[in-house]
């Protein structure tokens, strides 16, 4: 959606094809199926201008396209990468090709898959096509900003005419260009996401040690990040990473390595550390609730896997809530936008819109997703509302001194 909206905004004619009729109907009626800041306006603007169109009909759009982007999901299924959407899309494209066309894969796919896909597509078409790889590096919640101002545009292709055309298409977008073969481009994508996950798990390991040695991880990671070789991003300690990409891509690369008999120990440790953060957070909660959460009212603030999105995929809130439910806690939850999504996944909790209402009579506040709404809470008011003034800060966003001065029992992660 973001790729389509941005390229349409650059005055290209863009068709979006999806085989999910309900989704396309919803979009045509002006509803965007997920929350992403700025996307709705950009889509409506370009839809009204006639440059952005939506359909479920491949026959209508494939024959006339110059460049086709494949943006289908490549989810994880029992540890393996599910490529069924990719194969279905490439088949449908091949069946409808009428002239030589560039097909650029944006989806995260196993490095080197283009040769296999080429063979597969040739079963369904005699027409010439060229498969390239243009991985996306956008973050949810900042998807438009990341597409318009990326650090880099990676273009992987084997034909000069293809890479030239793709470079031309991206000419209005700033950032470094890296032109390489498709397998390299695909590996850059895995390498980037897995390295980001590694940074987070490293910060979380440091946080654990900080708790034990009485150091403050916020200052430790700040101090580390001042070294330009390390950099300060993705070193925020807390509940660890969730979402539709980092967990999936870490799993996928471990699996791809295994297929080549390589034990990717470093990423296994990254994954274990990430899982450990949930247990660590729950352990802290139990400790601050005087050793048991049974029948106690706990309030979870933030459900989405991160702020500014309604996406609940691999959200840390799910596991935190499940663990606490097992221990007999009575759980109330709040999120500014993800409640409708969360209701499909999380049961046995009470949903609230207003955090203050949720906190009335509660024994602990558990900050899970750092929405800005929850960063600026009135803790004087909260102190009066809660049964016991306990805050467990899973994202290290609160001023611990202030909260402790107000009489809260506070713990962050590694602070
Ligand atoms: C990620 C990549 O950042 C992006 O480049 C890629 O294209 C898709 O995957 P996204 O899944 O939207 O983007 O989320 P991201 O901002 O990377 O955050 C992932 C998770 O890591 C979130 O749960 C976030 O809370 C957590 N995180 C992030 C930390 O715990 N600490 C940090 O320092 C940064």
Tab-separated table of N, CA and C in Angstrom, residues 146-254:
chain	number	residue	atom	x	y	z
A	146	UNK	N	9.871	6.522	5.903
A	146	UNK	CA	10.972	5.627	5.515
A	146	UNK	C	11.027	5.401	4.006
A	147	UNK	N	9.849	5.411	3.352
A	147	UNK	CA	9.831	5.204	1.899
A	147	UNK	C	10.301	6.464	1.176
A	148	UNK	N	9.913	7.618	1.723
A	148	UNK	CA	10.296	8.880	1.072
A	148	UNK	C	11.737	9.285	1.389
A	149	UNK	N	12.219	8.886	2.562
A	149	UNK	CA	13.576	9.283	2.977
A	149	UNK	C	14.345	8.074	3.489
A	150	UNK	N	14.587	7.089	2.640
A	150	UNK	CA	15.285	5.888	3.132
A	150	UNK	C	16.779	6.154	3.294
A	151	UNK	N	17.452	5.333	4.119
A	151	UNK	CA	18.915	5.441	4.231
A	151	UNK	C	19.525	4.969	2.914
A	152	UNK	N	18.871	3.960	2.313
A	152	UNK	CA	19.431	3.413	1.071
A	152	UNK	C	18.322	2.768	0.247
A	153	UNK	N	18.592	2.717	-1.064
A	153	UNK	CA	17.705	1.977	-1.963
A	153	UNK	C	18.573	0.855	-2.542
A	154	UNK	N	18.175	-0.375	-2.271
A	154	UNK	CA	18.958	-1.505	-2.772
A	154	UNK	C	18.248	-2.084	-3.984
A	155	UNK	N	18.974	-2.165	-5.081
A	155	UNK	CA	18.381	-2.712	-6.300
A	155	UNK	C	19.193	-3.913	-6.754
A	156	UNK	N	18.544	-5.062	-6.718
A	156	UNK	CA	19.242	-6.291	-7.090
A	156	UNK	C	18.704	-6.829	-8.398
A	157	UNK	N	19.575	-6.882	-9.384
A	157	UNK	CA	19.110	-7.399	-10.674
A	157	UNK	C	20.292	-7.835	-11.503
A	158	UNK	N	20.040	-8.658	-12.510
A	158	UNK	CA	21.152	-9.154	-13.301
A	158	UNK	C	21.292	-8.451	-14.650
A	159	UNK	N	20.243	-7.712	-15.050
A	159	UNK	CA	20.294	-7.037	-16.354
A	159	UNK	C	20.454	-5.541	-16.152
A	160	UNK	N	21.368	-4.956	-16.922
A	160	UNK	CA	21.613	-3.527	-16.763
A	160	UNK	C	20.370	-2.701	-17.097
A	161	UNK	N	19.646	-3.137	-18.136
A	161	UNK	CA	18.453	-2.362	-18.547
A	161	UNK	C	17.423	-2.350	-17.410
A	162	UNK	N	17.339	-3.450	-16.670
A	162	UNK	CA	16.376	-3.525	-15.556
A	162	UNK	C	16.797	-2.598	-14.422
A	163	UNK	N	18.061	-2.700	-14.020
A	163	UNK	CA	18.485	-1.864	-12.893
A	163	UNK	C	18.393	-0.376	-13.268
A	164	UNK	N	18.674	-0.052	-14.524
A	164	UNK	CA	18.574	1.344	-14.970
A	164	UNK	C	17.144	1.848	-14.812
A	165	UNK	N	16.215	1.018	-15.237
A	165	UNK	CA	14.811	1.419	-15.187
A	165	UNK	C	14.340	1.566	-13.731
A	166	UNK	N	14.799	0.642	-12.888
A	166	UNK	CA	14.396	0.721	-11.479
A	166	UNK	C	15.036	1.937	-10.805
A	167	UNK	N	16.275	2.239	-11.194
A	167	UNK	CA	16.921	3.435	-10.635
A	167	UNK	C	16.149	4.681	-11.048
A	168	UNK	N	15.704	4.691	-12.304
A	168	UNK	CA	14.952	5.849	-12.809
A	168	UNK	C	13.643	6.003	-12.036
A	169	UNK	N	12.986	4.889	-11.776
A	169	UNK	CA	11.724	4.941	-11.030
A	169	UNK	C	11.925	5.551	-9.636
A	170	UNK	N	13.099	5.302	-9.048
A	170	UNK	CA	13.369	5.792	-7.687
A	170	UNK	C	14.027	7.177	-7.681
A	171	UNK	N	14.075	7.846	-8.846
A	171	UNK	CA	14.912	9.054	-8.908
A	171	UNK	C	14.469	10.155	-7.935
A	172	UNK	N	13.185	10.226	-7.606
A	172	UNK	CA	12.723	11.293	-6.683
A	172	UNK	C	12.990	10.946	-5.225
A	173	UNK	N	13.497	9.762	-4.977
A	173	UNK	CA	13.736	9.340	-3.586
A	173	UNK	C	15.218	9.507	-3.252
A	174	UNK	N	15.530	10.215	-2.144
A	174	UNK	CA	16.952	10.396	-1.805
A	174	UNK	C	17.563	9.121	-1.209
A	175	UNK	N	18.779	9.209	-0.734
A	175	UNK	CA	19.437	8.052	-0.096
A	175	UNK	C	20.430	7.385	-1.024
A	176	UNK	N	21.386	6.675	-0.413
A	176	UNK	CA	22.411	5.952	-1.187
A	176	UNK	C	21.772	4.898	-2.075
A	177	UNK	N	22.375	4.647	-3.217
A	177	UNK	CA	21.939	3.548	-4.095
A	177	UNK	C	22.939	2.413	-3.986
A	178	UNK	N	22.432	1.209	-3.881
A	178	UNK	CA	23.329	0.061	-3.926
A	178	UNK	C	22.788	-0.902	-4.972
A	179	UNK	N	23.538	-1.041	-6.047
A	179	UNK	CA	23.094	-1.940	-7.111
A	179	UNK	C	23.900	-3.230	-7.008
A	180	UNK	N	23.207	-4.347	-7.012
A	180	UNK	CA	23.900	-5.640	-6.838
A	180	UNK	C	23.075	-6.740	-7.504
A	181	UNK	N	23.493	-7.974	-7.329
A	181	UNK	CA	22.665	-9.059	-7.863
A	181	UNK	C	21.501	-9.319	-6.903
A	182	UNK	N	20.496	-10.056	-7.378
A	182	UNK	CA	19.272	-10.226	-6.591
A	182	UNK	C	19.527	-10.952	-5.269
A	183	UNK	N	20.355	-12.018	-5.300
A	183	UNK	CA	20.598	-12.779	-4.067
A	183	UNK	C	21.245	-11.886	-3.008
A	184	UNK	N	22.155	-11.027	-3.451
A	184	UNK	CA	22.815	-10.125	-2.498
A	184	UNK	C	21.802	-9.161	-1.888
A	185	UNK	N	20.916	-8.624	-2.743
A	185	UNK	CA	19.888	-7.700	-2.237
A	185	UNK	C	19.018	-8.398	-1.192
A	186	UNK	N	18.674	-9.633	-1.488
A	186	UNK	CA	17.807	-10.375	-0.564
A	186	UNK	C	18.534	-10.675	0.751
A	187	UNK	N	19.835	-10.923	0.658
A	187	UNK	CA	20.622	-11.179	1.867
A	187	UNK	C	20.789	-9.897	2.682
A	188	UNK	N	20.874	-8.753	1.994
A	188	UNK	CA	20.987	-7.467	2.714
A	188	UNK	C	19.761	-7.276	3.606
A	189	UNK	N	18.609	-7.640	3.063
A	189	UNK	CA	17.374	-7.486	3.846
A	189	UNK	C	17.403	-8.358	5.108
A	190	UNK	N	17.750	-9.643	4.951
A	190	UNK	CA	17.825	-10.524	6.126
A	190	UNK	C	18.895	-10.037	7.100
A	191	UNK	N	20.041	-9.672	6.531
A	191	UNK	CA	21.156	-9.221	7.374
A	191	UNK	C	20.747	-8.004	8.194
A	192	UNK	N	20.022	-7.079	7.572
A	192	UNK	CA	19.639	-5.845	8.272
A	192	UNK	C	18.680	-6.151	9.411
A	193	UNK	N	17.610	-6.864	9.114
A	193	UNK	CA	16.631	-7.129	10.177
A	193	UNK	C	17.227	-7.974	11.299
A	194	UNK	N	18.042	-8.950	10.925
A	194	UNK	CA	18.611	-9.816	11.968
A	194	UNK	C	19.633	-9.056	12.807
A	195	UNK	N	20.337	-8.121	12.183
A	195	UNK	CA	21.296	-7.334	12.968
A	195	UNK	C	20.565	-6.400	13.932
A	196	UNK	N	19.449	-5.827	13.469
A	196	UNK	CA	18.660	-4.964	14.364
A	196	UNK	C	18.172	-5.776	15.570
A	197	UNK	N	17.708	-6.993	15.294
A	197	UNK	CA	17.247	-7.860	16.386
A	197	UNK	C	18.407	-8.171	17.341
A	198	UNK	N	19.588	-8.365	16.759
A	198	UNK	CA	20.775	-8.668	17.572
A	198	UNK	C	21.108	-7.498	18.499
A	199	UNK	N	21.011	-6.282	17.955
A	199	UNK	CA	21.286	-5.097	18.784
A	199	UNK	C	20.323	-5.051	19.964
A	200	UNK	N	19.046	-5.301	19.679
A	200	UNK	CA	18.035	-5.233	20.758
A	200	UNK	C	18.333	-6.291	21.822
A	201	UNK	N	18.595	-7.515	21.385
A	201	UNK	CA	18.867	-8.571	22.374
A	201	UNK	C	20.156	-8.290	23.144
A	202	UNK	N	21.110	-7.680	22.479
A	202	UNK	CA	22.342	-7.327	23.184
A	202	UNK	C	22.039	-6.305	24.284
A	203	UNK	N	21.256	-5.282	23.916
A	203	UNK	CA	20.878	-4.258	24.908
A	203	UNK	C	20.123	-4.913	26.058
A	204	UNK	N	19.276	-5.888	25.745
A	204	UNK	CA	18.516	-6.554	26.807
A	204	UNK	C	19.405	-7.415	27.705
A	205	UNK	N	20.440	-8.005	27.126
A	205	UNK	CA	21.390	-8.755	27.961
A	205	UNK	C	22.130	-7.807	28.890
A	206	UNK	N	22.495	-6.645	28.364
A	206	UNK	CA	23.170	-5.645	29.204
A	206	UNK	C	22.231	-5.190	30.322
A	207	UNK	N	20.947	-5.052	29.978
A	207	UNK	CA	19.962	-4.604	30.977
A	207	UNK	C	19.891	-5.582	32.140
A	208	UNK	N	19.915	-6.860	31.808
A	208	UNK	CA	19.871	-7.903	32.834
A	208	UNK	C	21.066	-7.734	33.781
A	209	UNK	N	22.246	-7.556	33.176
A	209	UNK	CA	23.451	-7.382	33.993
A	209	UNK	C	23.395	-6.095	34.803
A	210	UNK	N	22.842	-5.038	34.188
A	210	UNK	CA	22.724	-3.756	34.904
A	210	UNK	C	21.883	-3.923	36.160
A	211	UNK	N	20.788	-4.684	36.058
A	211	UNK	CA	19.953	-4.928	37.236
A	211	UNK	C	20.777	-5.576	38.348
A	212	UNK	N	21.657	-6.487	37.962
A	212	UNK	CA	22.438	-7.210	38.972
A	212	UNK	C	23.605	-6.403	39.534
A	213	UNK	N	24.185	-5.555	38.670
A	213	UNK	CA	25.362	-4.815	39.147
A	213	UNK	C	25.031	-3.381	39.573
A	214	UNK	N	23.737	-3.053	39.585
A	214	UNK	CA	23.339	-1.711	40.023
A	214	UNK	C	23.745	-0.623	39.054
A	215	UNK	N	23.778	-0.930	37.768
A	215	UNK	CA	24.075	0.097	36.756
A	215	UNK	C	22.774	0.457	36.039
A	216	UNK	N	22.801	1.541	35.257
A	216	UNK	CA	21.596	1.988	34.563
A	216	UNK	C	21.764	1.767	33.058
A	217	UNK	N	20.994	0.826	32.512
A	217	UNK	CA	21.154	0.457	31.101
A	217	UNK	C	20.888	1.624	30.156
A	218	UNK	N	20.037	2.555	30.581
A	218	UNK	CA	19.737	3.698	29.710
A	218	UNK	C	21.015	4.493	29.442
A	219	UNK	N	21.800	4.675	30.509
A	219	UNK	CA	23.059	5.432	30.352
A	219	UNK	C	24.139	4.558	29.731
A	220	UNK	N	24.079	3.271	30.023
A	220	UNK	CA	25.083	2.359	29.439
A	220	UNK	C	24.932	2.348	27.910
A	221	UNK	N	23.680	2.189	27.433
A	221	UNK	CA	23.491	2.134	25.965
A	221	UNK	C	23.734	3.506	25.344
A	222	UNK	N	23.432	4.561	26.111
A	222	UNK	CA	23.720	5.911	25.596
A	222	UNK	C	25.225	6.059	25.407
A	223	UNK	N	25.943	5.643	26.428
A	223	UNK	CA	27.401	5.732	26.381
A	223	UNK	C	27.988	4.882	25.261
A	224	UNK	N	27.428	3.696	25.088
A	224	UNK	CA	27.896	2.833	23.991
A	224	UNK	C	27.587	3.477	22.641
A	225	UNK	N	26.367	4.015	22.535
A	225	UNK	CA	25.900	4.566	21.258
A	225	UNK	C	26.652	5.807	20.813
A	226	UNK	N	27.336	6.469	21.767
A	226	UNK	CA	28.102	7.658	21.386
A	226	UNK	C	29.311	7.297	20.527
A	227	UNK	N	29.685	6.039	20.585
A	227	UNK	CA	30.730	5.546	19.680
A	227	UNK	C	30.069	5.356	18.312
A	228	UNK	N	30.544	6.134	17.333
A	228	UNK	CA	29.892	6.106	16.021
A	228	UNK	C	29.882	4.716	15.399
A	229	UNK	N	30.860	3.883	15.787
A	229	UNK	CA	30.887	2.536	15.215
A	229	UNK	C	29.716	1.717	15.723
A	230	UNK	N	29.191	2.099	16.892
A	230	UNK	CA	28.065	1.345	17.457
A	230	UNK	C	26.737	2.010	17.091
A	231	UNK	N	26.652	3.334	17.316
A	231	UNK	CA	25.408	4.063	17.004
A	231	UNK	C	24.367	3.843	18.089
A	232	UNK	N	23.471	4.833	18.253
A	232	UNK	CA	22.558	4.739	19.397
A	232	UNK	C	21.197	4.131	19.074
A	233	UNK	N	20.969	3.738	17.821
A	233	UNK	CA	19.625	3.239	17.507
A	233	UNK	C	19.499	1.732	17.750
A	234	UNK	N	18.268	1.340	18.056
A	234	UNK	CA	17.956	-0.073	18.306
A	234	UNK	C	18.748	-0.660	19.462
A	235	UNK	N	19.032	0.189	20.424
A	235	UNK	CA	19.688	-0.295	21.651
A	235	UNK	C	18.786	-0.050	22.845
A	236	UNK	N	17.480	0.134	22.574
A	236	UNK	CA	16.561	0.378	23.689
A	236	UNK	C	16.207	-0.957	24.353
A	237	UNK	N	16.596	-1.041	25.621
A	237	UNK	CA	16.274	-2.263	26.363
A	237	UNK	C	14.807	-2.240	26.760
A	238	UNK	N	14.245	-3.416	26.978
A	238	UNK	CA	12.841	-3.485	27.379
A	238	UNK	C	12.289	-4.875	27.198
A	239	UNK	N	11.062	-4.918	26.698
A	239	UNK	CA	10.397	-6.216	26.552
A	239	UNK	C	10.830	-6.986	25.312
A	240	UNK	N	11.698	-6.361	24.520
A	240	UNK	CA	12.196	-7.080	23.343
A	240	UNK	C	11.390	-6.785	22.092
A	241	UNK	N	11.780	-7.431	21.001
A	241	UNK	CA	11.168	-7.116	19.702
A	241	UNK	C	9.984	-8.027	19.386
A	242	UNK	N	8.985	-7.409	18.733
A	242	UNK	CA	7.850	-8.177	18.205
A	242	UNK	C	7.621	-7.728	16.778
A	243	UNK	N	6.400	-7.925	16.288
A	243	UNK	CA	6.060	-7.421	14.961
A	243	UNK	C	6.095	-8.477	13.889
A	244	UNK	N	5.833	-8.025	12.671
A	244	UNK	CA	5.690	-8.979	11.570
A	244	UNK	C	7.023	-9.295	10.909
A	245	UNK	N	8.090	-8.591	11.310
A	245	UNK	CA	9.350	-8.777	10.568
A	245	UNK	C	10.493	-9.362	11.391
A	246	UNK	N	10.904	-8.678	12.439
A	246	UNK	CA	12.114	-9.147	13.131
A	246	UNK	C	11.986	-10.597	13.615
A	247	UNK	N	10.910	-10.963	14.337
A	247	UNK	CA	10.843	-12.363	14.802
A	247	UNK	C	10.848	-13.352	13.637
A	248	UNK	N	10.113	-13.018	12.606
A	248	UNK	CA	9.992	-13.913	11.441
A	248	UNK	C	11.332	-14.049	10.705
A	249	UNK	N	12.013	-12.932	10.522
A	249	UNK	CA	13.248	-12.986	9.733
A	249	UNK	C	14.387	-13.665	10.504
A	250	UNK	N	14.394	-13.493	11.820
A	250	UNK	CA	15.410	-14.192	12.623
A	250	UNK	C	15.186	-15.702	12.490
A	251	UNK	N	13.914	-16.107	12.675
A	251	UNK	CA	13.585	-17.533	12.543
A	251	UNK	C	13.966	-18.048	11.155
A	252	UNK	N	13.618	-17.267	10.138
A	252	UNK	CA	13.845	-17.703	8.758
A	252	UNK	C	15.331	-17.887	8.462
A	253	UNK	N	16.158	-16.949	8.944
A	253	UNK	CA	17.585	-17.059	8.626
A	253	UNK	C	18.213	-18.250	9.359
A	254	UNK	N	17.727	-18.511	10.575
A	254	UNK	CA	18.212	-19.703	11.307
A	254	UNK	C	17.865	-20.944	10.478
